[in-house]
Amino acid sequence: MLGLIISVAVTAIVLVVMGVVFLPVLKNMQAGKRILQTGVPAQAMIEHLGETGITVNGQPMVEFGLRVRHADGREYGVTHRQILPRLMMGMVSIGAVVPVKVDVAQPEKVVIDWSAARPAHSPVWPKG
């Protein structure tokens, strides 16, 4: 009987911890899909990168410091967390320019559009 109680308690604790850690990640991923579908295309220069300690399906979630530039020339900085696909690791470095989609209602919410990313010959901010 004691073993059953301990098993139930441990299972409950694991479920709570998983909920606290993974539910925000899942919610963030769903918001990212929406922004990719409905967001405004822009470019962003990577100003800094940081580890989060989180991996999803063996791929690291990275904190990006981005300088976003819209087609009309507006620029601003954002901090953004997103999974970095292993295939893109070679093109992601400080100074690299990546395509992003920007949430229309909340411009501080962006998603790197990995499907539109292309290796750059030089990590230079494009001239406006």
Short mmCIF file of N, CA and C in Angstrom, two decimals:
data_model
loop_
_atom_site.label_atom_id
_atom_site.label_comp_id
_atom_site.label_asym_id
_atom_site.label_seq_id
_atom_site.Cartn_x
_atom_site.Cartn_y
_atom_site.Cartn_z
N MET A 1 0.82 -1.20 0.00
CA MET A 1 0.00 0.00 0.00
C MET A 1 0.86 1.26 0.00
N LEU A 2 1.92 1.24 0.80
CA LEU A 2 2.81 2.40 0.86
C LEU A 2 3.47 2.65 -0.51
N GLY A 3 3.83 1.55 -1.19
CA GLY A 3 4.43 1.67 -2.52
C GLY A 3 3.49 2.33 -3.51
N LEU A 4 2.21 2.01 -3.43
CA LEU A 4 1.21 2.61 -4.31
C LEU A 4 1.08 4.11 -4.04
N ILE A 5 1.07 4.48 -2.79
CA ILE A 5 0.96 5.90 -2.41
C ILE A 5 2.18 6.67 -2.92
N ILE A 6 3.35 6.09 -2.76
CA ILE A 6 4.57 6.75 -3.23
C ILE A 6 4.55 6.88 -4.75
N SER A 7 4.12 5.83 -5.44
CA SER A 7 4.04 5.89 -6.91
C SER A 7 3.09 6.97 -7.38
N VAL A 8 1.94 7.07 -6.75
CA VAL A 8 0.96 8.09 -7.12
C VAL A 8 1.52 9.49 -6.84
N ALA A 9 2.18 9.65 -5.69
CA ALA A 9 2.75 10.96 -5.34
C ALA A 9 3.84 11.36 -6.33
N VAL A 10 4.72 10.43 -6.67
CA VAL A 10 5.80 10.73 -7.61
C VAL A 10 5.22 11.07 -8.98
N THR A 11 4.23 10.31 -9.43
CA THR A 11 3.59 10.58 -10.72
C THR A 11 2.95 11.96 -10.73
N ALA A 12 2.29 12.32 -9.65
CA ALA A 12 1.65 13.64 -9.56
C ALA A 12 2.69 14.75 -9.62
N ILE A 13 3.80 14.57 -8.93
CA ILE A 13 4.85 15.58 -8.93
C ILE A 13 5.45 15.72 -10.33
N VAL A 14 5.70 14.61 -11.00
CA VAL A 14 6.25 14.65 -12.35
C VAL A 14 5.29 15.36 -13.29
N LEU A 15 4.00 15.07 -13.19
CA LEU A 15 3.01 15.71 -14.05
C LEU A 15 2.95 17.22 -13.81
N VAL A 16 3.04 17.64 -12.57
CA VAL A 16 3.01 19.07 -12.25
C VAL A 16 4.25 19.76 -12.82
N VAL A 17 5.42 19.15 -12.65
CA VAL A 17 6.66 19.74 -13.16
C VAL A 17 6.61 19.81 -14.69
N MET A 18 6.14 18.76 -15.34
CA MET A 18 6.04 18.77 -16.80
C MET A 18 5.07 19.86 -17.26
N GLY A 19 3.98 20.03 -16.54
CA GLY A 19 3.01 21.07 -16.88
C GLY A 19 3.61 22.46 -16.76
N VAL A 20 4.37 22.69 -15.71
CA VAL A 20 4.98 23.99 -15.49
C VAL A 20 6.04 24.28 -16.55
N VAL A 21 6.80 23.28 -16.97
CA VAL A 21 7.87 23.48 -17.93
C VAL A 21 7.37 23.44 -19.37
N PHE A 22 6.55 22.46 -19.71
CA PHE A 22 6.22 22.23 -21.11
C PHE A 22 4.98 22.96 -21.61
N LEU A 23 4.04 23.29 -20.75
CA LEU A 23 2.86 24.02 -21.22
C LEU A 23 3.20 25.39 -21.79
N PRO A 24 4.06 26.18 -21.14
CA PRO A 24 4.44 27.45 -21.76
C PRO A 24 5.16 27.27 -23.10
N VAL A 25 5.99 26.24 -23.20
CA VAL A 25 6.69 25.97 -24.47
C VAL A 25 5.67 25.63 -25.54
N LEU A 26 4.70 24.78 -25.22
CA LEU A 26 3.66 24.40 -26.18
C LEU A 26 2.82 25.60 -26.60
N LYS A 27 2.46 26.44 -25.64
CA LYS A 27 1.68 27.64 -25.94
C LYS A 27 2.47 28.58 -26.86
N ASN A 28 3.76 28.72 -26.59
CA ASN A 28 4.63 29.56 -27.41
C ASN A 28 4.73 29.01 -28.83
N MET A 29 4.80 27.70 -28.98
CA MET A 29 4.89 27.08 -30.30
C MET A 29 3.61 27.30 -31.09
N GLN A 30 2.46 27.23 -30.42
CA GLN A 30 1.18 27.46 -31.11
C GLN A 30 1.08 28.93 -31.57
N ALA A 31 1.50 29.86 -30.72
CA ALA A 31 1.49 31.28 -31.10
C ALA A 31 2.43 31.50 -32.27
N GLY A 32 3.56 30.81 -32.28
CA GLY A 32 4.52 30.93 -33.38
C GLY A 32 3.93 30.47 -34.71
N LYS A 33 3.17 29.40 -34.69
CA LYS A 33 2.53 28.91 -35.92
C LYS A 33 1.54 29.95 -36.45
N ARG A 34 0.80 30.57 -35.54
CA ARG A 34 -0.16 31.60 -35.95
C ARG A 34 0.56 32.79 -36.58
N ILE A 35 1.65 33.23 -35.97
CA ILE A 35 2.39 34.38 -36.49
C ILE A 35 3.00 34.04 -37.85
N LEU A 36 3.50 32.82 -38.02
CA LEU A 36 4.05 32.43 -39.32
C LEU A 36 2.99 32.49 -40.42
N GLN A 37 1.75 32.18 -40.07
CA GLN A 37 0.67 32.18 -41.07
C GLN A 37 0.13 33.58 -41.35
N THR A 38 0.05 34.41 -40.32
CA THR A 38 -0.64 35.71 -40.47
C THR A 38 0.28 36.92 -40.31
N GLY A 39 1.54 36.70 -39.95
CA GLY A 39 2.44 37.81 -39.67
C GLY A 39 2.94 38.53 -40.90
N VAL A 40 3.50 39.71 -40.65
CA VAL A 40 4.06 40.55 -41.70
C VAL A 40 5.54 40.18 -41.88
N PRO A 41 5.99 39.95 -43.12
CA PRO A 41 7.40 39.61 -43.34
C PRO A 41 8.30 40.81 -43.02
N ALA A 42 9.45 40.50 -42.43
CA ALA A 42 10.47 41.51 -42.12
C ALA A 42 11.81 40.78 -42.06
N GLN A 43 12.86 41.52 -41.74
CA GLN A 43 14.18 40.93 -41.54
C GLN A 43 14.65 41.27 -40.14
N ALA A 44 15.52 40.43 -39.62
CA ALA A 44 16.08 40.69 -38.29
C ALA A 44 17.55 40.29 -38.29
N MET A 45 18.36 41.15 -37.67
CA MET A 45 19.76 40.84 -37.48
C MET A 45 19.92 40.25 -36.08
N ILE A 46 20.66 39.17 -35.98
CA ILE A 46 20.91 38.53 -34.69
C ILE A 46 21.97 39.33 -33.97
N GLU A 47 21.59 39.90 -32.81
CA GLU A 47 22.53 40.70 -32.02
C GLU A 47 23.17 39.89 -30.89
N HIS A 48 22.42 38.92 -30.37
CA HIS A 48 23.01 38.00 -29.41
C HIS A 48 22.21 36.70 -29.37
N LEU A 49 22.87 35.65 -28.88
CA LEU A 49 22.29 34.32 -28.76
C LEU A 49 22.53 33.83 -27.34
N GLY A 50 21.59 33.08 -26.81
CA GLY A 50 21.78 32.51 -25.48
C GLY A 50 21.10 31.16 -25.36
N GLU A 51 21.71 30.30 -24.56
CA GLU A 51 21.12 28.99 -24.31
C GLU A 51 20.00 29.11 -23.29
N THR A 52 18.97 28.27 -23.47
CA THR A 52 17.88 28.23 -22.50
C THR A 52 17.91 26.96 -21.67
N GLY A 53 18.66 25.96 -22.13
CA GLY A 53 18.70 24.68 -21.44
C GLY A 53 17.53 23.77 -21.79
N ILE A 54 16.69 24.20 -22.71
CA ILE A 54 15.53 23.42 -23.12
C ILE A 54 15.80 22.84 -24.51
N THR A 55 15.46 21.56 -24.68
CA THR A 55 15.51 20.95 -26.01
C THR A 55 14.16 20.32 -26.31
N VAL A 56 13.77 20.37 -27.57
CA VAL A 56 12.53 19.77 -28.03
C VAL A 56 12.89 18.87 -29.21
N ASN A 57 12.62 17.58 -29.05
CA ASN A 57 12.99 16.60 -30.07
C ASN A 57 14.46 16.70 -30.45
N GLY A 58 15.31 16.90 -29.46
CA GLY A 58 16.75 16.96 -29.69
C GLY A 58 17.25 18.26 -30.29
N GLN A 59 16.37 19.24 -30.44
CA GLN A 59 16.76 20.53 -31.01
C GLN A 59 16.72 21.59 -29.90
N PRO A 60 17.75 22.44 -29.82
CA PRO A 60 17.80 23.40 -28.72
C PRO A 60 16.85 24.58 -28.91
N MET A 61 16.28 25.03 -27.80
CA MET A 61 15.55 26.29 -27.81
C MET A 61 16.58 27.36 -27.46
N VAL A 62 16.62 28.41 -28.26
CA VAL A 62 17.63 29.46 -28.12
C VAL A 62 16.94 30.79 -27.85
N GLU A 63 17.58 31.61 -27.03
CA GLU A 63 17.09 32.98 -26.84
C GLU A 63 17.86 33.87 -27.81
N PHE A 64 17.11 34.55 -28.67
CA PHE A 64 17.69 35.42 -29.68
C PHE A 64 17.46 36.88 -29.29
N GLY A 65 18.48 37.69 -29.38
CA GLY A 65 18.33 39.13 -29.33
C GLY A 65 18.33 39.61 -30.77
N LEU A 66 17.22 40.15 -31.22
CA LEU A 66 17.06 40.50 -32.63
C LEU A 66 16.85 42.00 -32.81
N ARG A 67 17.41 42.55 -33.88
CA ARG A 67 17.12 43.91 -34.33
C ARG A 67 16.24 43.75 -35.56
N VAL A 68 14.93 44.03 -35.40
CA VAL A 68 13.94 43.82 -36.46
C VAL A 68 13.88 45.06 -37.34
N ARG A 69 13.85 44.82 -38.66
CA ARG A 69 13.71 45.92 -39.62
C ARG A 69 12.54 45.58 -40.55
N HIS A 70 11.53 46.47 -40.54
CA HIS A 70 10.38 46.33 -41.43
C HIS A 70 10.72 46.88 -42.81
N ALA A 71 9.90 46.55 -43.80
CA ALA A 71 10.09 47.03 -45.17
C ALA A 71 10.06 48.56 -45.23
N ASP A 72 9.31 49.20 -44.31
CA ASP A 72 9.22 50.66 -44.32
C ASP A 72 10.39 51.33 -43.59
N GLY A 73 11.35 50.53 -43.11
CA GLY A 73 12.53 51.09 -42.48
C GLY A 73 12.49 51.15 -40.96
N ARG A 74 11.32 50.92 -40.35
CA ARG A 74 11.25 50.92 -38.88
C ARG A 74 12.15 49.84 -38.31
N GLU A 75 12.85 50.17 -37.23
CA GLU A 75 13.72 49.20 -36.55
C GLU A 75 13.49 49.24 -35.06
N TYR A 76 13.60 48.07 -34.43
CA TYR A 76 13.51 47.97 -32.97
C TYR A 76 14.07 46.63 -32.53
N GLY A 77 14.44 46.55 -31.28
CA GLY A 77 15.00 45.32 -30.73
C GLY A 77 13.96 44.49 -30.01
N VAL A 78 14.10 43.18 -30.08
CA VAL A 78 13.25 42.25 -29.35
C VAL A 78 14.10 41.10 -28.84
N THR A 79 13.63 40.47 -27.79
CA THR A 79 14.21 39.23 -27.31
C THR A 79 13.18 38.15 -27.60
N HIS A 80 13.64 37.05 -28.18
CA HIS A 80 12.73 36.03 -28.67
C HIS A 80 13.32 34.66 -28.42
N ARG A 81 12.50 33.72 -27.98
CA ARG A 81 12.92 32.33 -27.79
C ARG A 81 12.29 31.46 -28.87
N GLN A 82 13.12 30.63 -29.49
CA GLN A 82 12.61 29.75 -30.54
C GLN A 82 13.53 28.56 -30.70
N ILE A 83 12.97 27.46 -31.15
CA ILE A 83 13.76 26.27 -31.43
C ILE A 83 14.65 26.56 -32.64
N LEU A 84 15.90 26.16 -32.53
CA LEU A 84 16.87 26.32 -33.61
C LEU A 84 17.03 24.97 -34.30
N PRO A 85 16.49 24.83 -35.52
CA PRO A 85 16.66 23.55 -36.22
C PRO A 85 18.13 23.25 -36.44
N ARG A 86 18.49 22.00 -36.25
CA ARG A 86 19.89 21.60 -36.40
C ARG A 86 20.45 21.97 -37.78
N LEU A 87 19.63 21.89 -38.80
CA LEU A 87 20.10 22.21 -40.16
C LEU A 87 20.46 23.69 -40.31
N MET A 88 19.95 24.54 -39.42
CA MET A 88 20.21 25.98 -39.53
C MET A 88 21.36 26.45 -38.63
N MET A 89 21.91 25.55 -37.84
CA MET A 89 22.93 25.96 -36.88
C MET A 89 24.13 26.63 -37.52
N GLY A 90 24.51 26.21 -38.71
CA GLY A 90 25.68 26.79 -39.36
C GLY A 90 25.47 28.21 -39.84
N MET A 91 24.23 28.62 -40.06
CA MET A 91 23.99 29.97 -40.57
C MET A 91 23.59 30.96 -39.48
N VAL A 92 23.48 30.48 -38.26
CA VAL A 92 23.04 31.35 -37.17
C VAL A 92 24.25 31.80 -36.36
N SER A 93 24.54 33.09 -36.45
CA SER A 93 25.64 33.67 -35.70
C SER A 93 25.34 35.16 -35.49
N ILE A 94 26.08 35.77 -34.61
CA ILE A 94 25.93 37.20 -34.36
C ILE A 94 26.17 37.94 -35.68
N GLY A 95 25.26 38.84 -36.03
CA GLY A 95 25.37 39.61 -37.26
C GLY A 95 24.64 39.02 -38.44
N ALA A 96 24.23 37.75 -38.35
CA ALA A 96 23.49 37.14 -39.45
C ALA A 96 22.11 37.77 -39.55
N VAL A 97 21.60 37.86 -40.76
CA VAL A 97 20.27 38.41 -41.01
C VAL A 97 19.35 37.25 -41.36
N VAL A 98 18.21 37.18 -40.67
CA VAL A 98 17.25 36.10 -40.88
C VAL A 98 15.87 36.67 -41.19
N PRO A 99 15.08 35.95 -41.98
CA PRO A 99 13.71 36.40 -42.24
C PRO A 99 12.84 36.14 -41.02
N VAL A 100 11.96 37.07 -40.71
CA VAL A 100 11.03 36.90 -39.59
C VAL A 100 9.62 37.26 -40.05
N LYS A 101 8.67 36.81 -39.26
CA LYS A 101 7.28 37.25 -39.40
C LYS A 101 6.95 37.98 -38.11
N VAL A 102 6.26 39.11 -38.24
CA VAL A 102 5.95 39.97 -37.10
C VAL A 102 4.45 39.95 -36.87
N ASP A 103 4.04 39.76 -35.63
CA ASP A 103 2.63 39.79 -35.26
C ASP A 103 2.10 41.20 -35.53
N VAL A 104 1.00 41.29 -36.26
CA VAL A 104 0.43 42.59 -36.63
C VAL A 104 -0.03 43.35 -35.39
N ALA A 105 -0.68 42.66 -34.46
CA ALA A 105 -1.23 43.32 -33.28
C ALA A 105 -0.17 43.62 -32.22
N GLN A 106 0.87 42.79 -32.15
CA GLN A 106 1.91 42.96 -31.14
C GLN A 106 3.28 42.83 -31.83
N PRO A 107 3.81 43.95 -32.35
CA PRO A 107 5.05 43.90 -33.13
C PRO A 107 6.26 43.37 -32.36
N GLU A 108 6.20 43.34 -31.04
CA GLU A 108 7.33 42.80 -30.28
C GLU A 108 7.35 41.27 -30.32
N LYS A 109 6.29 40.67 -30.86
CA LYS A 109 6.25 39.21 -31.02
C LYS A 109 6.63 38.86 -32.45
N VAL A 110 7.73 38.16 -32.58
CA VAL A 110 8.24 37.77 -33.88
C VAL A 110 8.55 36.28 -33.88
N VAL A 111 8.64 35.72 -35.07
CA VAL A 111 9.05 34.33 -35.24
C VAL A 111 10.03 34.28 -36.40
N ILE A 112 11.15 33.63 -36.20
CA ILE A 112 12.09 33.45 -37.29
C ILE A 112 11.48 32.45 -38.26
N ASP A 113 11.44 32.83 -39.53
CA ASP A 113 10.84 31.99 -40.57
C ASP A 113 11.93 31.10 -41.17
N TRP A 114 12.20 29.98 -40.52
CA TRP A 114 13.27 29.10 -40.97
C TRP A 114 13.02 28.58 -42.38
N SER A 115 11.77 28.46 -42.79
CA SER A 115 11.48 27.94 -44.14
C SER A 115 11.93 28.92 -45.22
N ALA A 116 12.06 30.19 -44.88
CA ALA A 116 12.49 31.20 -45.86
C ALA A 116 13.96 31.57 -45.68
N ALA A 117 14.62 31.01 -44.68
CA ALA A 117 16.02 31.36 -44.40
C ALA A 117 16.93 30.74 -45.44
N ARG A 118 17.89 31.51 -45.89
CA ARG A 118 18.87 31.06 -46.86
C ARG A 118 20.25 31.42 -46.34
N PRO A 119 21.23 30.55 -46.56
CA PRO A 119 22.59 30.90 -46.12
C PRO A 119 23.06 32.18 -46.80
N ALA A 120 23.61 33.06 -46.00
CA ALA A 120 24.10 34.34 -46.53
C ALA A 120 25.58 34.20 -46.87
N HIS A 121 26.01 34.92 -47.92
CA HIS A 121 27.42 34.92 -48.26
C HIS A 121 28.21 35.80 -47.31
N SER A 122 27.55 36.83 -46.77
CA SER A 122 28.20 37.67 -45.78
C SER A 122 27.15 38.14 -44.79
N PRO A 123 27.47 38.03 -43.50
CA PRO A 123 26.50 38.43 -42.48
C PRO A 123 26.46 39.95 -42.31
N VAL A 124 25.94 40.63 -43.31
CA VAL A 124 25.91 42.09 -43.31
C VAL A 124 24.47 42.56 -43.32
N TRP A 125 24.20 43.58 -42.52
CA TRP A 125 22.86 44.17 -42.48
C TRP A 125 22.58 44.78 -43.85
N PRO A 126 21.48 44.37 -44.51
CA PRO A 126 21.20 44.92 -45.85
C PRO A 126 20.93 46.41 -45.81
N LYS A 127 21.34 47.09 -46.84
CA LYS A 127 21.11 48.54 -46.93
C LYS A 127 19.67 48.80 -47.25
N GLY A 128 19.08 49.80 -46.58
CA GLY A 128 17.66 50.13 -46.76
C GLY A 128 17.47 50.96 -47.92
#
